[in-house]
Amino acid sequence: MSGTIAPLVFIYDRCATRNHRHLDMRLRGCHEYVDGMGWALAALGPWRDLGPDALSTHRPALTAMVSAMRTEAGYREVLCLVHNLNRLATDDTHRLVLQQRIIEAGGYTLTTFGESDRHTLRAVLVGKSA
């Protein structure tokens, strides 16, 4: 991709509780991270799965986000930004499945701590060397 076009960032989080104070703080941190990097935010975000959806394997907001990522991936670099990887899922297997869905849509996952599957997990899941 051209170095002149900023990546398009899709922010995702989940919250099972009714108190969204921590969710709001995490999302604010994600927005500050994007601003600091000079990247572009995807419209319609952030994507949030709330209540029972936040704990289930069926994630309606994440599914909608992945669909939007797939549409934009043909035009520019896309990524899913989360505060930390537990915001996808605390269960490793479930988290890897969700990360694979993001990769298959043409994106990658990045945390506000700089963790990314851009070159490691992504390469393994799509069957290419890093």
mmCIF file of C-alpha atoms in Angstrom:
data_model
loop_
_atom_site.group_PDB
_atom_site.id
_atom_site.type_symbol
_atom_site.label_atom_id
_atom_site.label_comp_id
_atom_site.label_asym_id
_atom_site.label_seq_id
_atom_site.Cartn_x
_atom_site.Cartn_y
_atom_site.Cartn_z
ATOM 1 C CA MET A 1 0.000 0.000 0.000
ATOM 2 C CA SER A 2 1.068 3.550 -0.586
ATOM 3 C CA GLY A 3 2.797 5.215 2.340
ATOM 4 C CA THR A 4 0.835 8.408 1.724
ATOM 5 C CA ILE A 5 -2.559 6.960 2.617
ATOM 6 C CA ALA A 6 -3.143 6.570 6.339
ATOM 7 C CA PRO A 7 -4.565 3.239 7.492
ATOM 8 C CA LEU A 8 -8.286 3.138 8.135
ATOM 9 C CA VAL A 9 -8.888 2.177 11.766
ATOM 10 C CA PHE A 10 -11.885 0.232 13.012
ATOM 11 C CA ILE A 11 -12.153 0.468 16.811
ATOM 12 C CA TYR A 12 -13.734 -2.486 18.595
ATOM 13 C CA ASP A 13 -14.565 -3.257 22.222
ATOM 14 C CA ARG A 14 -17.034 -5.246 24.237
ATOM 15 C CA CYS A 15 -18.663 -4.736 27.625
ATOM 16 C CA ALA A 16 -20.899 -7.192 29.456
ATOM 17 C CA THR A 17 -21.765 -4.887 32.367
ATOM 18 C CA ARG A 18 -24.264 -2.047 32.515
ATOM 19 C CA ASN A 19 -21.583 0.311 33.778
ATOM 20 C CA HIS A 20 -19.759 1.562 30.699
ATOM 21 C CA ARG A 21 -17.225 3.735 32.534
ATOM 22 C CA HIS A 22 -14.291 1.422 31.742
ATOM 23 C CA LEU A 23 -15.534 0.897 28.200
ATOM 24 C CA ASP A 24 -15.671 4.656 27.657
ATOM 25 C CA MET A 25 -12.118 5.054 29.027
ATOM 26 C CA ARG A 26 -10.789 2.298 26.730
ATOM 27 C CA LEU A 27 -12.513 3.817 23.705
ATOM 28 C CA ARG A 28 -11.164 7.266 24.559
ATOM 29 C CA GLY A 29 -7.678 5.721 24.740
ATOM 30 C CA CYS A 30 -8.165 4.125 21.321
ATOM 31 C CA HIS A 31 -9.239 7.466 19.837
ATOM 32 C CA GLU A 32 -6.181 9.170 21.349
ATOM 33 C CA TYR A 33 -3.940 6.443 19.914
ATOM 34 C CA VAL A 34 -5.408 6.948 16.425
ATOM 35 C CA ASP A 35 -5.047 10.737 16.716
ATOM 36 C CA GLY A 36 -1.439 10.371 17.861
ATOM 37 C CA MET A 37 -0.620 8.161 14.884
ATOM 38 C CA GLY A 38 -2.355 10.487 12.424
ATOM 39 C CA TRP A 39 -4.566 7.685 11.124
ATOM 40 C CA ALA A 40 -8.120 7.846 9.836
ATOM 41 C CA LEU A 41 -11.116 6.500 11.760
ATOM 42 C CA ALA A 42 -13.719 4.424 9.972
ATOM 43 C CA ALA A 43 -17.173 5.951 9.921
ATOM 44 C CA LEU A 44 -19.930 4.301 11.949
ATOM 45 C CA GLY A 45 -17.510 3.222 14.684
ATOM 46 C CA PRO A 46 -16.597 2.386 17.281
ATOM 47 C CA TRP A 47 -18.099 -1.081 17.103
ATOM 48 C CA ARG A 48 -19.218 -2.372 20.511
ATOM 49 C CA ASP A 49 -20.785 -5.630 21.564
ATOM 50 C CA LEU A 50 -22.688 -5.071 24.779
ATOM 51 C CA GLY A 51 -24.434 -7.205 27.395
ATOM 52 C CA PRO A 52 -24.816 -10.890 26.499
ATOM 53 C CA ASP A 53 -23.324 -10.286 23.022
ATOM 54 C CA ALA A 54 -20.038 -9.299 24.704
ATOM 55 C CA LEU A 55 -19.688 -12.792 26.187
ATOM 56 C CA SER A 56 -21.063 -14.942 23.383
ATOM 57 C CA THR A 57 -19.336 -16.423 20.383
ATOM 58 C CA HIS A 58 -21.845 -14.564 18.205
ATOM 59 C CA ARG A 59 -20.718 -10.933 18.054
ATOM 60 C CA PRO A 60 -23.104 -8.805 15.959
ATOM 61 C CA ALA A 61 -21.044 -5.602 16.164
ATOM 62 C CA LEU A 62 -17.795 -7.409 15.348
ATOM 63 C CA THR A 63 -19.506 -9.117 12.409
ATOM 64 C CA ALA A 64 -20.678 -5.744 11.085
ATOM 65 C CA MET A 65 -17.207 -4.290 11.589
ATOM 66 C CA VAL A 66 -15.535 -7.163 9.713
ATOM 67 C CA SER A 67 -17.955 -6.679 6.834
ATOM 68 C CA ALA A 68 -17.095 -2.965 6.676
ATOM 69 C CA MET A 69 -13.379 -3.802 6.853
ATOM 70 C CA ARG A 70 -13.727 -6.231 3.950
ATOM 71 C CA THR A 71 -15.309 -3.492 1.834
ATOM 72 C CA GLU A 72 -12.527 -0.977 2.567
ATOM 73 C CA ALA A 73 -9.592 -3.429 2.399
ATOM 74 C CA GLY A 74 -9.515 -3.238 -1.382
ATOM 75 C CA TYR A 75 -8.768 0.467 -1.232
ATOM 76 C CA ARG A 76 -6.377 0.939 1.679
ATOM 77 C CA GLU A 77 -4.778 -0.688 4.709
ATOM 78 C CA VAL A 78 -7.360 -1.537 7.369
ATOM 79 C CA LEU A 79 -6.908 -2.550 10.973
ATOM 80 C CA CYS A 80 -8.950 -3.346 14.045
ATOM 81 C CA LEU A 81 -7.742 -1.381 17.060
ATOM 82 C CA VAL A 82 -8.526 -2.731 20.530
ATOM 83 C CA HIS A 83 -7.273 -1.573 23.912
ATOM 84 C CA ASN A 84 -5.813 -5.042 24.544
ATOM 85 C CA LEU A 85 -6.376 -8.482 23.059
ATOM 86 C CA ASN A 86 -8.782 -9.438 25.852
ATOM 87 C CA ARG A 87 -11.203 -6.924 24.357
ATOM 88 C CA LEU A 88 -11.738 -9.456 21.577
ATOM 89 C CA ALA A 89 -12.027 -12.449 23.939
ATOM 90 C CA THR A 90 -10.369 -13.736 27.087
ATOM 91 C CA ASP A 91 -10.421 -17.294 25.763
ATOM 92 C CA ASP A 92 -7.347 -17.784 23.543
ATOM 93 C CA THR A 93 -9.090 -20.050 21.036
ATOM 94 C CA HIS A 94 -12.059 -17.711 20.641
ATOM 95 C CA ARG A 95 -9.742 -14.709 20.316
ATOM 96 C CA LEU A 96 -7.727 -16.442 17.581
ATOM 97 C CA VAL A 97 -10.927 -17.246 15.674
ATOM 98 C CA LEU A 98 -11.965 -13.586 15.848
ATOM 99 C CA GLN A 99 -8.510 -12.440 14.774
ATOM 100 C CA GLN A 100 -8.690 -14.852 11.844
ATOM 101 C CA ARG A 101 -12.011 -13.310 10.769
ATOM 102 C CA ILE A 102 -10.327 -9.884 10.747
ATOM 103 C CA ILE A 103 -7.392 -11.228 8.749
ATOM 104 C CA GLU A 104 -9.679 -12.931 6.243
ATOM 105 C CA ALA A 105 -11.395 -9.555 5.734
ATOM 106 C CA GLY A 106 -8.021 -8.097 4.711
ATOM 107 C CA GLY A 107 -7.093 -6.422 7.990
ATOM 108 C CA TYR A 108 -5.105 -7.074 11.121
ATOM 109 C CA THR A 109 -5.478 -6.477 14.846
ATOM 110 C CA LEU A 110 -3.484 -3.906 16.812
ATOM 111 C CA THR A 111 -3.640 -2.946 20.497
ATOM 112 C CA THR A 112 -2.998 0.452 22.049
ATOM 113 C CA PHE A 113 0.090 -1.200 23.578
ATOM 114 C CA GLY A 114 1.518 -1.889 20.109
ATOM 115 C CA GLU A 115 0.771 -5.626 19.983
ATOM 116 C CA SER A 116 -0.137 -6.721 16.477
ATOM 117 C CA ASP A 117 -0.779 -9.849 14.452
ATOM 118 C CA ARG A 118 0.138 -8.017 11.268
ATOM 119 C CA HIS A 119 3.200 -10.136 10.458
ATOM 120 C CA THR A 120 3.059 -13.129 12.796
ATOM 121 C CA LEU A 121 -0.354 -14.686 13.323
ATOM 122 C CA ARG A 122 -1.561 -13.222 10.054
ATOM 123 C CA ALA A 123 1.162 -15.039 8.101
ATOM 124 C CA VAL A 124 0.446 -18.341 9.826
ATOM 125 C CA LEU A 125 -3.318 -18.125 9.322
ATOM 126 C CA VAL A 126 -3.118 -17.300 5.647
ATOM 127 C CA GLY A 127 -0.375 -19.874 5.044
ATOM 128 C CA LYS A 128 2.455 -17.513 4.153
ATOM 129 C CA SER A 129 5.855 -17.046 5.709
ATOM 130 C CA ALA A 130 6.363 -13.921 7.806
#
